[in-house]
PDB file of N, CA and C in Angstrom:
ATOM      1  N   UNK A   1      95.105  74.266-106.366  1.00 44.00           N
ATOM      2  CA  UNK A   1      93.944  73.975-106.515  1.00 44.00           C
ATOM      3  C   UNK A   1      92.487  74.718-106.559  1.00 44.00           C
ATOM      4  N   UNK A   2      91.839  74.922-107.474  1.00 55.00           N
ATOM      5  CA  UNK A   2      91.620  76.079-108.108  1.00 55.00           C
ATOM      6  C   UNK A   2      90.176  76.038-107.245  1.00 55.00           C
ATOM      7  N   UNK A   3      89.801  77.222-107.114  1.00 72.00           N
ATOM      8  CA  UNK A   3      88.405  77.272-106.109  1.00 72.00           C
ATOM      9  C   UNK A   3      87.383  77.707-107.196  1.00 72.00           C
ATOM     10  N   UNK A   4      87.598  77.995-108.090  1.00 76.00           N
ATOM     11  CA  UNK A   4      86.287  77.772-109.298  1.00 76.00           C
ATOM     12  C   UNK A   4      85.750  76.729-109.672  1.00 76.00           C
ATOM     13  N   UNK A   5      84.404  76.950-110.226  1.00 80.00           N
ATOM     14  CA  UNK A   5      83.562  75.646-109.866  1.00 80.00           C
ATOM     15  C   UNK A   5      83.796  75.033-111.683  1.00 80.00           C
ATOM     16  N   UNK A   6      83.301  73.414-111.819  1.00 78.00           N
ATOM     17  CA  UNK A   6      83.843  73.274-112.920  1.00 78.00           C
ATOM     18  C   UNK A   6      82.644  73.330-114.128  1.00 78.00           C
ATOM     19  N   UNK A   7      82.757  73.486-115.166  1.00 82.00           N
ATOM     20  CA  UNK A   7      81.536  73.451-115.857  1.00 82.00           C
ATOM     21  C   UNK A   7      80.893  72.776-116.648  1.00 82.00           C
ATOM     22  N   UNK A   8      79.510  73.089-115.610  1.00 81.00           N
ATOM     23  CA  UNK A   8      78.408  72.583-115.810  1.00 81.00           C
ATOM     24  C   UNK A   8      77.821  71.686-117.089  1.00 81.00           C
ATOM     25  N   UNK A   9      77.514  70.359-116.861  1.00 77.00           N
ATOM     26  CA  UNK A   9      77.305  69.379-117.779  1.00 77.00           C
ATOM     27  C   UNK A   9      78.185  69.152-119.013  1.00 77.00           C
ATOM     28  N   UNK A  10      78.018  69.732-120.936  1.00 75.00           N
ATOM     29  CA  UNK A  10      78.705  69.506-121.779  1.00 75.00           C
ATOM     30  C   UNK A  10      79.469  70.746-122.303  1.00 75.00           C
ATOM     31  N   UNK A  11      79.358  71.905-120.850  1.00 86.00           N
ATOM     32  CA  UNK A  11      80.257  72.708-120.878  1.00 86.00           C
ATOM     33  C   UNK A  11      81.660  72.207-120.430  1.00 86.00           C
ATOM     34  N   UNK A  12      82.413  71.059-119.759  1.00 89.00           N
ATOM     35  CA  UNK A  12      83.041  70.657-119.795  1.00 89.00           C
ATOM     36  C   UNK A  12      84.171  71.425-120.752  1.00 89.00           C
ATOM     37  N   UNK A  13      83.534  70.506-121.634  1.00 88.00           N
ATOM     38  CA  UNK A  13      84.286  70.140-123.376  1.00 88.00           C
ATOM     39  C   UNK A  13      84.511  71.537-123.555  1.00 88.00           C
ATOM     40  N   UNK A  14      84.002  72.765-123.661  1.00 89.00           N
ATOM     41  CA  UNK A  14      83.987  73.377-124.089  1.00 89.00           C
ATOM     42  C   UNK A  14      85.604  74.382-123.202  1.00 89.00           C
ATOM     43  N   UNK A  15      85.137  74.440-121.826  1.00 91.00           N
ATOM     44  CA  UNK A  15      86.183  74.603-120.867  1.00 91.00           C
ATOM     45  C   UNK A  15      86.926  73.962-121.273  1.00 91.00           C
ATOM     46  N   UNK A  16      87.801  72.740-121.336  1.00 91.00           N
ATOM     47  CA  UNK A  16      88.929  71.918-121.238  1.00 91.00           C
ATOM     48  C   UNK A  16      89.289  72.467-122.613  1.00 91.00           C
ATOM     49  N   UNK A  17      88.722  72.970-123.813  1.00 93.00           N
ATOM     50  CA  UNK A  17      89.696  72.766-125.150  1.00 93.00           C
ATOM     51  C   UNK A  17      90.136  74.968-124.904  1.00 93.00           C
ATOM     52  N   UNK A  18      89.187  75.188-124.380  1.00 92.00           N
ATOM     53  CA  UNK A  18      90.106  76.767-123.866  1.00 92.00           C
ATOM     54  C   UNK A  18      91.414  76.913-122.959  1.00 92.00           C
ATOM     55  N   UNK A  19      90.955  75.934-122.679  1.00 91.00           N
ATOM     56  CA  UNK A  19      92.407  76.094-121.369  1.00 91.00           C
ATOM     57  C   UNK A  19      93.406  75.213-122.054  1.00 91.00           C
ATOM     58  N   UNK A  20      93.084  74.327-123.260  1.00 93.00           N
ATOM     59  CA  UNK A  20      93.924  74.040-123.618  1.00 93.00           C
ATOM     60  C   UNK A  20      95.755  74.777-124.202  1.00 93.00           C
ATOM     61  N   UNK A  21      95.295  76.037-123.963  1.00 90.00           N
ATOM     62  CA  UNK A  21      97.082  77.020-124.613  1.00 90.00           C
ATOM     63  C   UNK A  21      97.119  77.474-123.111  1.00 90.00           C
ATOM     64  N   UNK A  22      97.959  76.849-122.878  1.00 89.00           N
ATOM     65  CA  UNK A  22      99.091  76.821-121.251  1.00 89.00           C
ATOM     66  C   UNK A  22      99.796  77.881-121.011  1.00 89.00           C
ATOM     67  N   UNK A  23     100.143  78.901-121.843  1.00 88.00           N
ATOM     68  CA  UNK A  23     100.927  80.145-121.630  1.00 88.00           C
ATOM     69  C   UNK A  23     101.225  81.051-122.661  1.00 88.00           C
ATOM     70  N   UNK A  24     100.159  81.528-122.819  1.00 83.00           N
ATOM     71  CA  UNK A  24     100.501  82.963-123.740  1.00 83.00           C
ATOM     72  C   UNK A  24     101.295  83.332-124.566  1.00 83.00           C
ATOM     73  N   UNK A  25     102.678  83.655-123.468  1.00 85.00           N
ATOM     74  CA  UNK A  25     103.216  84.388-124.348  1.00 85.00           C
ATOM     75  C   UNK A  25     104.402  83.678-124.811  1.00 85.00           C
ATOM     76  N   UNK A  26     104.469  82.145-124.314  1.00 88.00           N
ATOM     77  CA  UNK A  26     105.559  81.337-125.113  1.00 88.00           C
ATOM     78  C   UNK A  26     104.268  79.781-126.347  1.00 88.00           C
ATOM     79  N   UNK A  27     103.236  79.848-126.146  1.00 83.00           N
ATOM     80  CA  UNK A  27     102.367  79.404-127.402  1.00 83.00           C
ATOM     81  C   UNK A  27     102.404  77.953-126.779  1.00 83.00           C
ATOM     82  N   UNK A  28     102.650  77.622-125.304  1.00 90.00           N
ATOM     83  CA  UNK A  28     102.764  76.091-125.129  1.00 90.00           C
ATOM     84  C   UNK A  28     100.889  76.076-124.981  1.00 90.00           C
ATOM     85  N   UNK A  29     101.374  75.445-126.067  1.00 93.00           N
ATOM     86  CA  UNK A  29     100.154  74.186-126.680  1.00 93.00           C
ATOM     87  C   UNK A  29      99.527  73.068-126.168  1.00 93.00           C
ATOM     88  N   UNK A  30      98.701  72.516-125.712  1.00 93.00           N
ATOM     89  CA  UNK A  30      98.891  70.979-125.085  1.00 93.00           C
ATOM     90  C   UNK A  30      97.825  70.618-125.991  1.00 93.00           C
ATOM     91  N   UNK A  31      97.549  71.217-127.864  1.00 94.00           N
ATOM     92  CA  UNK A  31      97.382  70.169-128.846  1.00 94.00           C
ATOM     93  C   UNK A  31      98.139  69.976-129.501  1.00 94.00           C
ATOM     94  N   UNK A  32      99.311  70.376-128.932  1.00 93.00           N
ATOM     95  CA  UNK A  32     100.342  69.999-130.383  1.00 93.00           C
ATOM     96  C   UNK A  32     100.972  68.870-129.961  1.00 93.00           C
ATOM     97  N   UNK A  33     100.320  67.517-128.663  1.00 93.00           N
ATOM     98  CA  UNK A  33     100.230  65.873-128.625  1.00 93.00           C
ATOM     99  C   UNK A  33      99.433  65.067-129.451  1.00 93.00           C
ATOM    100  N   UNK A  34      99.678  64.109-130.009  1.00 94.00           N
ATOM    101  CA  UNK A  34      98.276  63.690-130.587  1.00 94.00           C
ATOM    102  C   UNK A  34      97.642  63.136-129.326  1.00 94.00           C
ATOM    103  N   UNK A  35      98.045  62.431-127.793  1.00 93.00           N
ATOM    104  CA  UNK A  35      97.151  61.820-126.954  1.00 93.00           C
ATOM    105  C   UNK A  35      96.294  63.546-126.793  1.00 93.00           C
ATOM    106  N   UNK A  36      96.789  64.316-126.465  1.00 93.00           N
ATOM    107  CA  UNK A  36      95.781  65.807-126.072  1.00 93.00           C
ATOM    108  C   UNK A  36      94.469  65.850-127.509  1.00 93.00           C
ATOM    109  N   UNK A  37      94.995  65.730-128.405  1.00 94.00           N
ATOM    110  CA  UNK A  37      94.056  65.773-129.265  1.00 94.00           C
ATOM    111  C   UNK A  37      93.392  65.000-129.643  1.00 94.00           C
ATOM    112  N   UNK A  38      93.482  63.531-129.598  1.00 94.00           N
ATOM    113  CA  UNK A  38      92.345  63.505-129.460  1.00 94.00           C
ATOM    114  C   UNK A  38      91.507  62.970-128.011  1.00 94.00           C
ATOM    115  N   UNK A  39      91.732  63.033-127.421  1.00 91.00           N
ATOM    116  CA  UNK A  39      90.450  64.075-125.788  1.00 91.00           C
ATOM    117  C   UNK A  39      89.401  64.542-126.566  1.00 91.00           C
ATOM    118  N   UNK A  40      89.713  65.696-128.273  1.00 93.00           N
ATOM    119  CA  UNK A  40      88.907  66.504-128.197  1.00 93.00           C
ATOM    120  C   UNK A  40      88.095  65.836-129.440  1.00 93.00           C
ATOM    121  N   UNK A  41      89.343  64.530-130.329  1.00 93.00           N
ATOM    122  CA  UNK A  41      88.586  63.804-131.562  1.00 93.00           C
ATOM    123  C   UNK A  41      89.244  64.808-132.271  1.00 93.00           C
ATOM    124  N   UNK A  42      90.625  64.823-132.048  1.00 95.00           N
ATOM    125  CA  UNK A  42      91.161  65.986-133.269  1.00 95.00           C
ATOM    126  C   UNK A  42      92.046  65.414-133.953  1.00 95.00           C
ATOM    127  N   UNK A  43      92.334  65.477-135.390  1.00 94.00           N
ATOM    128  CA  UNK A  43      93.636  65.535-136.349  1.00 94.00           C
ATOM    129  C   UNK A  43      94.681  66.846-136.209  1.00 94.00           C
ATOM    130  N   UNK A  44      96.091  66.082-136.811  1.00 93.00           N
ATOM    131  CA  UNK A  44      96.294  67.209-137.280  1.00 93.00           C
ATOM    132  C   UNK A  44      96.106  68.378-137.730  1.00 93.00           C
ATOM    133  N   UNK A  45      95.394  67.979-138.555  1.00 95.00           N
ATOM    134  CA  UNK A  45      94.930  68.825-140.170  1.00 95.00           C
ATOM    135  C   UNK A  45      93.562  69.435-139.374  1.00 95.00           C
ATOM    136  N   UNK A  46      92.687  68.929-138.279  1.00 94.00           N
ATOM    137  CA  UNK A  46      92.077  69.520-137.738  1.00 94.00           C
ATOM    138  C   UNK A  46      92.813  71.673-136.617  1.00 94.00           C
ATOM    139  N   UNK A  47      93.508  70.775-136.695  1.00 94.00           N
ATOM    140  CA  UNK A  47      94.715  72.199-135.666  1.00 94.00           C
ATOM    141  C   UNK A  47      93.884  73.404-135.993  1.00 94.00           C
ATOM    142  N   UNK A  48      94.524  74.336-137.128  1.00 94.00           N
ATOM    143  CA  UNK A  48      93.845  75.187-137.445  1.00 94.00           C
ATOM    144  C   UNK A  48      92.282  76.093-136.914  1.00 94.00           C
ATOM    145  N   UNK A  49      91.394  75.224-137.253  1.00 93.00           N
ATOM    146  CA  UNK A  49      90.187  75.679-137.197  1.00 93.00           C
ATOM    147  C   UNK A  49      89.719  75.537-135.416  1.00 93.00           C
ATOM    148  N   UNK A  50      89.878  74.141-134.894  1.00 94.00           N
ATOM    149  CA  UNK A  50      90.325  74.048-133.305  1.00 94.00           C
ATOM    150  C   UNK A  50      90.728  75.355-132.602  1.00 94.00           C
ATOM    151  N   UNK A  51      92.163  75.805-133.078  1.00 94.00           N
ATOM    152  CA  UNK A  51      92.276  77.293-132.711  1.00 94.00           C
ATOM    153  C   UNK A  51      91.939  78.324-132.649  1.00 94.00           C
ATOM    154  N   UNK A  52      91.134  78.349-133.335  1.00 94.00           N
ATOM    155  CA  UNK A  52      90.701  79.755-134.208  1.00 94.00           C
ATOM    156  C   UNK A  52      89.652  79.491-133.087  1.00 94.00           C
ATOM    157  N   UNK A  53      88.740  78.413-133.126  1.00 94.00           N
ATOM    158  CA  UNK A  53      87.730  78.734-132.846  1.00 94.00           C
ATOM    159  C   UNK A  53      88.093  79.027-130.593  1.00 94.00           C
ATOM    160  N   UNK A  54      89.053  78.134-131.068  1.00 94.00           N
ATOM    161  CA  UNK A  54      89.662  78.212-129.265  1.00 94.00           C
ATOM    162  C   UNK A  54      90.014  79.921-128.908  1.00 94.00           C
ATOM    163  N   UNK A  55      90.540  80.169-129.437  1.00 94.00           N
ATOM    164  CA  UNK A  55      90.930  81.802-129.818  1.00 94.00           C
ATOM    165  C   UNK A  55      89.371  82.204-129.335  1.00 94.00           C
ATOM    166  N   UNK A  56      88.337  82.183-129.972  1.00 95.00           N
ATOM    167  CA  UNK A  56      87.386  83.458-130.409  1.00 95.00           C
ATOM    168  C   UNK A  56      86.497  82.906-129.045  1.00 95.00           C
ATOM    169  N   UNK A  57      86.762  81.552-128.128  1.00 94.00           N
ATOM    170  CA  UNK A  57      85.986  82.029-126.895  1.00 94.00           C
ATOM    171  C   UNK A  57      86.703  82.343-125.943  1.00 94.00           C
ATOM    172  N   UNK A  58      88.522  82.854-126.248  1.00 93.00           N
ATOM    173  CA  UNK A  58      89.181  82.783-125.117  1.00 93.00           C
ATOM    174  C   UNK A  58      88.582  84.600-124.930  1.00 93.00           C
ATOM    175  N   UNK A  59      88.277  85.113-125.645  1.00 94.00           N
ATOM    176  CA  UNK A  59      88.118  86.520-126.075  1.00 94.00           C
ATOM    177  C   UNK A  59      86.521  86.711-126.098  1.00 94.00           C
ATOM    178  N   UNK A  60      85.725  85.504-126.122  1.00 93.00           N
ATOM    179  CA  UNK A  60      84.568  86.631-125.598  1.00 93.00           C
ATOM    180  C   UNK A  60      84.666  85.958-124.373  1.00 93.00           C
ATOM    181  N   UNK A  61      85.107  85.191-123.679  1.00 91.00           N
ATOM    182  CA  UNK A  61      85.336  84.999-121.982  1.00 91.00           C
ATOM    183  C   UNK A  61      85.925  85.904-121.443  1.00 91.00           C
ATOM    184  N   UNK A  62      87.080  86.840-122.058  1.00 92.00           N
ATOM    185  CA  UNK A  62      87.347  87.392-121.261  1.00 92.00           C
ATOM    186  C   UNK A  62      87.011  88.841-121.315  1.00 92.00           C
ATOM    187  N   UNK A  63      85.471  89.317-122.449  1.00 92.00           N
ATOM    188  CA  UNK A  63      84.598  90.064-122.736  1.00 92.00           C
ATOM    189  C   UNK A  63      83.532  90.539-121.672  1.00 92.00           C
ATOM    190  N   UNK A  64      83.244  88.968-121.434  1.00 91.00           N
ATOM    191  CA  UNK A  64      82.396  88.580-120.151  1.00 91.00           C
ATOM    192  C   UNK A  64      83.267  89.405-119.386  1.00 91.00           C
ATOM    193  N   UNK A  65      85.131  89.048-118.875  1.00 92.00           N
ATOM    194  CA  UNK A  65      84.841  89.665-117.761  1.00 92.00           C
ATOM    195  C   UNK A  65      85.597  91.363-117.675  1.00 92.00           C
ATOM    196  N   UNK A  66      85.083  91.780-118.909  1.00 94.00           N
ATOM    197  CA  UNK A  66      85.485  92.970-118.855  1.00 94.00           C
ATOM    198  C   UNK A  66      86.710  93.489-119.984  1.00 94.00           C
ATOM    199  N   UNK A  67      87.372  92.591-119.924  1.00 94.00           N
ATOM    200  CA  UNK A  67      88.924  92.378-120.167  1.00 94.00           C
ATOM    201  C   UNK A  67      89.005  92.307-122.007  1.00 94.00           C
ATOM    202  N   UNK A  68      90.261  93.081-122.608  1.00 91.00           N
ATOM    203  CA  UNK A  68      90.040  93.042-123.532  1.00 91.00           C
ATOM    204  C   UNK A  68      90.677  91.879-124.468  1.00 91.00           C
ATOM    205  N   UNK A  69      90.603  91.219-125.538  1.00 88.00           N
ATOM    206  CA  UNK A  69      91.202  90.246-126.276  1.00 88.00           C
ATOM    207  C   UNK A  69      92.666  90.073-125.813  1.00 88.00           C
ATOM    208  N   UNK A  70      93.557  89.044-126.534  1.00 86.00           N
ATOM    209  CA  UNK A  70      94.709  89.142-126.122  1.00 86.00           C
ATOM    210  C   UNK A  70      95.260  89.593-127.839  1.00 86.00           C
ATOM    211  N   UNK A  71      94.204  88.886-128.836  1.00 87.00           N
ATOM    212  CA  UNK A  71      94.918  89.031-130.040  1.00 87.00           C
ATOM    213  C   UNK A  71      93.509  89.428-131.003  1.00 87.00           C
ATOM    214  N   UNK A  72      93.586  89.728-132.259  1.00 92.00           N
ATOM    215  CA  UNK A  72      93.206  89.498-132.959  1.00 92.00           C
ATOM    216  C   UNK A  72      92.309  88.653-133.300  1.00 92.00           C
ATOM    217  N   UNK A  73      90.950  88.443-133.365  1.00 93.00           N
ATOM    218  CA  UNK A  73      90.702  86.870-133.591  1.00 93.00           C
ATOM    219  C   UNK A  73      89.118  86.789-134.479  1.00 93.00           C
ATOM    220  N   UNK A  74      89.015  86.089-135.571  1.00 93.00           N
ATOM    221  CA  UNK A  74      87.272  85.903-135.934  1.00 93.00           C
ATOM    222  C   UNK A  74      86.951  86.010-134.639  1.00 93.00           C
ATOM    223  N   UNK A  75      85.247  86.572-134.751  1.00 93.00           N
ATOM    224  CA  UNK A  75      84.689  87.200-133.863  1.00 93.00           C
ATOM    225  C   UNK A  75      83.630  85.759-133.681  1.00 93.00           C
ATOM    226  N   UNK A  76      83.304  85.025-131.731  1.00 92.00           N
ATOM    227  CA  UNK A  76      83.164  83.455-132.288  1.00 92.00           C
ATOM    228  C   UNK A  76      81.295  84.008-133.183  1.00 92.00           C
ATOM    229  N   UNK A  77      81.135  84.827-133.335  1.00 90.00           N
ATOM    230  CA  UNK A  77      79.933  84.362-134.487  1.00 90.00           C
ATOM    231  C   UNK A  77      79.785  84.300-135.179  1.00 90.00           C
ATOM    232  N   UNK A  78      80.528  84.832-136.083  1.00 92.00           N
ATOM    233  CA  UNK A  78      81.156  84.310-137.412  1.00 92.00           C
ATOM    234  C   UNK A  78      81.171  83.293-137.398  1.00 92.00           C
ATOM    235  N   UNK A  79      82.361  82.574-136.191  1.00 91.00           N
ATOM    236  CA  UNK A  79      82.310  81.409-136.597  1.00 91.00           C
ATOM    237  C   UNK A  79      80.784  79.694-136.083  1.00 91.00           C
ATOM    238  N   UNK A  80      80.643  80.768-135.280  1.00 87.00           N
ATOM    239  CA  UNK A  80      79.371  79.804-134.987  1.00 87.00           C
ATOM    240  C   UNK A  80      78.211  79.982-136.077  1.00 87.00           C
ATOM    241  N   UNK A  81      78.083  80.962-137.058  1.00 87.00           N
ATOM    242  CA  UNK A  81      77.396  80.957-137.996  1.00 87.00           C
ATOM    243  C   UNK A  81      77.771  79.647-139.409  1.00 87.00           C
ATOM    244  N   UNK A  82      79.237  79.763-139.488  1.00 85.00           N
ATOM    245  CA  UNK A  82      79.038  78.313-140.264  1.00 85.00           C
ATOM    246  C   UNK A  82      78.506  76.736-139.684  1.00 85.00           C
ATOM    247  N   UNK A  83      78.647  77.068-138.794  1.00 83.00           N
ATOM    248  CA  UNK A  83      78.488  75.755-138.017  1.00 83.00           C
ATOM    249  C   UNK A  83      76.659  75.327-138.178  1.00 83.00           C
ATOM    250  N   UNK A  84      76.493  74.407-137.998  1.00 78.00           N
ATOM    251  CA  UNK A  84      74.919  73.601-137.832  1.00 78.00           C
ATOM    252  C   UNK A  84      74.132  73.996-137.546  1.00 78.00           C
ATOM    253  N   UNK A  85      74.700  74.818-135.572  1.00 72.00           N
ATOM    254  CA  UNK A  85      73.936  74.863-135.056  1.00 72.00           C
ATOM    255  C   UNK A  85      74.123  76.785-134.948  1.00 72.00           C
ATOM    256  N   UNK A  86      73.126  77.268-134.887  1.00 62.00           N
ATOM    257  CA  UNK A  86      73.614  79.104-135.329  1.00 62.00           C
ATOM    258  C   UNK A  86      72.866  79.509-133.857  1.00 62.00           C
ATOM    259  N   UNK A  87      74.213  80.209-132.871  1.00 74.00           N
ATOM    260  CA  UNK A  87      74.452  80.996-132.099  1.00 74.00           C
ATOM    261  C   UNK A  87      74.789  82.285-132.328  1.00 74.00           C
ATOM    262  N   UNK A  88      74.063  83.166-131.381  1.00 76.00           N
ATOM    263  CA  UNK A  88      74.372  84.632-131.934  1.00 76.00           C
ATOM    264  C   UNK A  88      75.398  85.350-130.740  1.00 76.00           C
ATOM    265  N   UNK A  89      75.770  85.610-130.133  1.00 82.00           N
ATOM    266  CA  UNK A  89      76.907  86.412-129.460  1.00 82.00           C
ATOM    267  C   UNK A  89      76.781  87.781-129.838  1.00 82.00           C
ATOM    268  N   UNK A  90      75.802  88.829-128.585  1.00 78.00           N
ATOM    269  CA  UNK A  90      76.039  90.306-129.157  1.00 78.00           C
ATOM    270  C   UNK A  90      77.951  90.631-128.699  1.00 78.00           C
ATOM    271  N   UNK A  91      77.997  91.088-130.087  1.00 80.00           N
ATOM    272  CA  UNK A  91      79.406  92.162-129.818  1.00 80.00           C
ATOM    273  C   UNK A  91      79.860  93.074-129.007  1.00 80.00           C
ATOM    274  N   UNK A  92      78.692  94.181-128.554  1.00 78.00           N
ATOM    275  CA  UNK A  92      78.544  94.545-127.149  1.00 78.00           C
ATOM    276  C   UNK A  92      78.730  93.872-125.679  1.00 78.00           C
ATOM    277  N   UNK A  93      78.731  92.980-125.428  1.00 72.00           N
ATOM    278  CA  UNK A  93      78.586  92.373-124.469  1.00 72.00           C
ATOM    279  C   UNK A  93      79.577  91.295-123.992  1.00 72.00           C
ATOM    280  N   UNK A  94      79.877  90.572-125.376  1.00 62.00           N
ATOM    281  CA  UNK A  94      80.578  88.973-125.289  1.00 62.00           C
ATOM    282  C   UNK A  94      79.734  88.435-124.735  1.00 62.00           C
TER     283      UNK A  94
END
């Protein structure tokens, strides 16, 4: 059992998406099943964009904790700029 507190309110969905990558080394991904995609309202066609968002979120969270990303990703600020709501993320501190 995790000692961390769950994400508050609407951030539970973000936390759940970030945690869909089950194993970095093997690439095990819970979004590979229709049942797990349904939790997020995703279709198979949505997967590339959802995975890109997930990996950008993961890189941002790693930066916040002082760690480098596991691989190169589209910066979260760039992805969010294309969304209806614009949120700015400072590249210097994640």
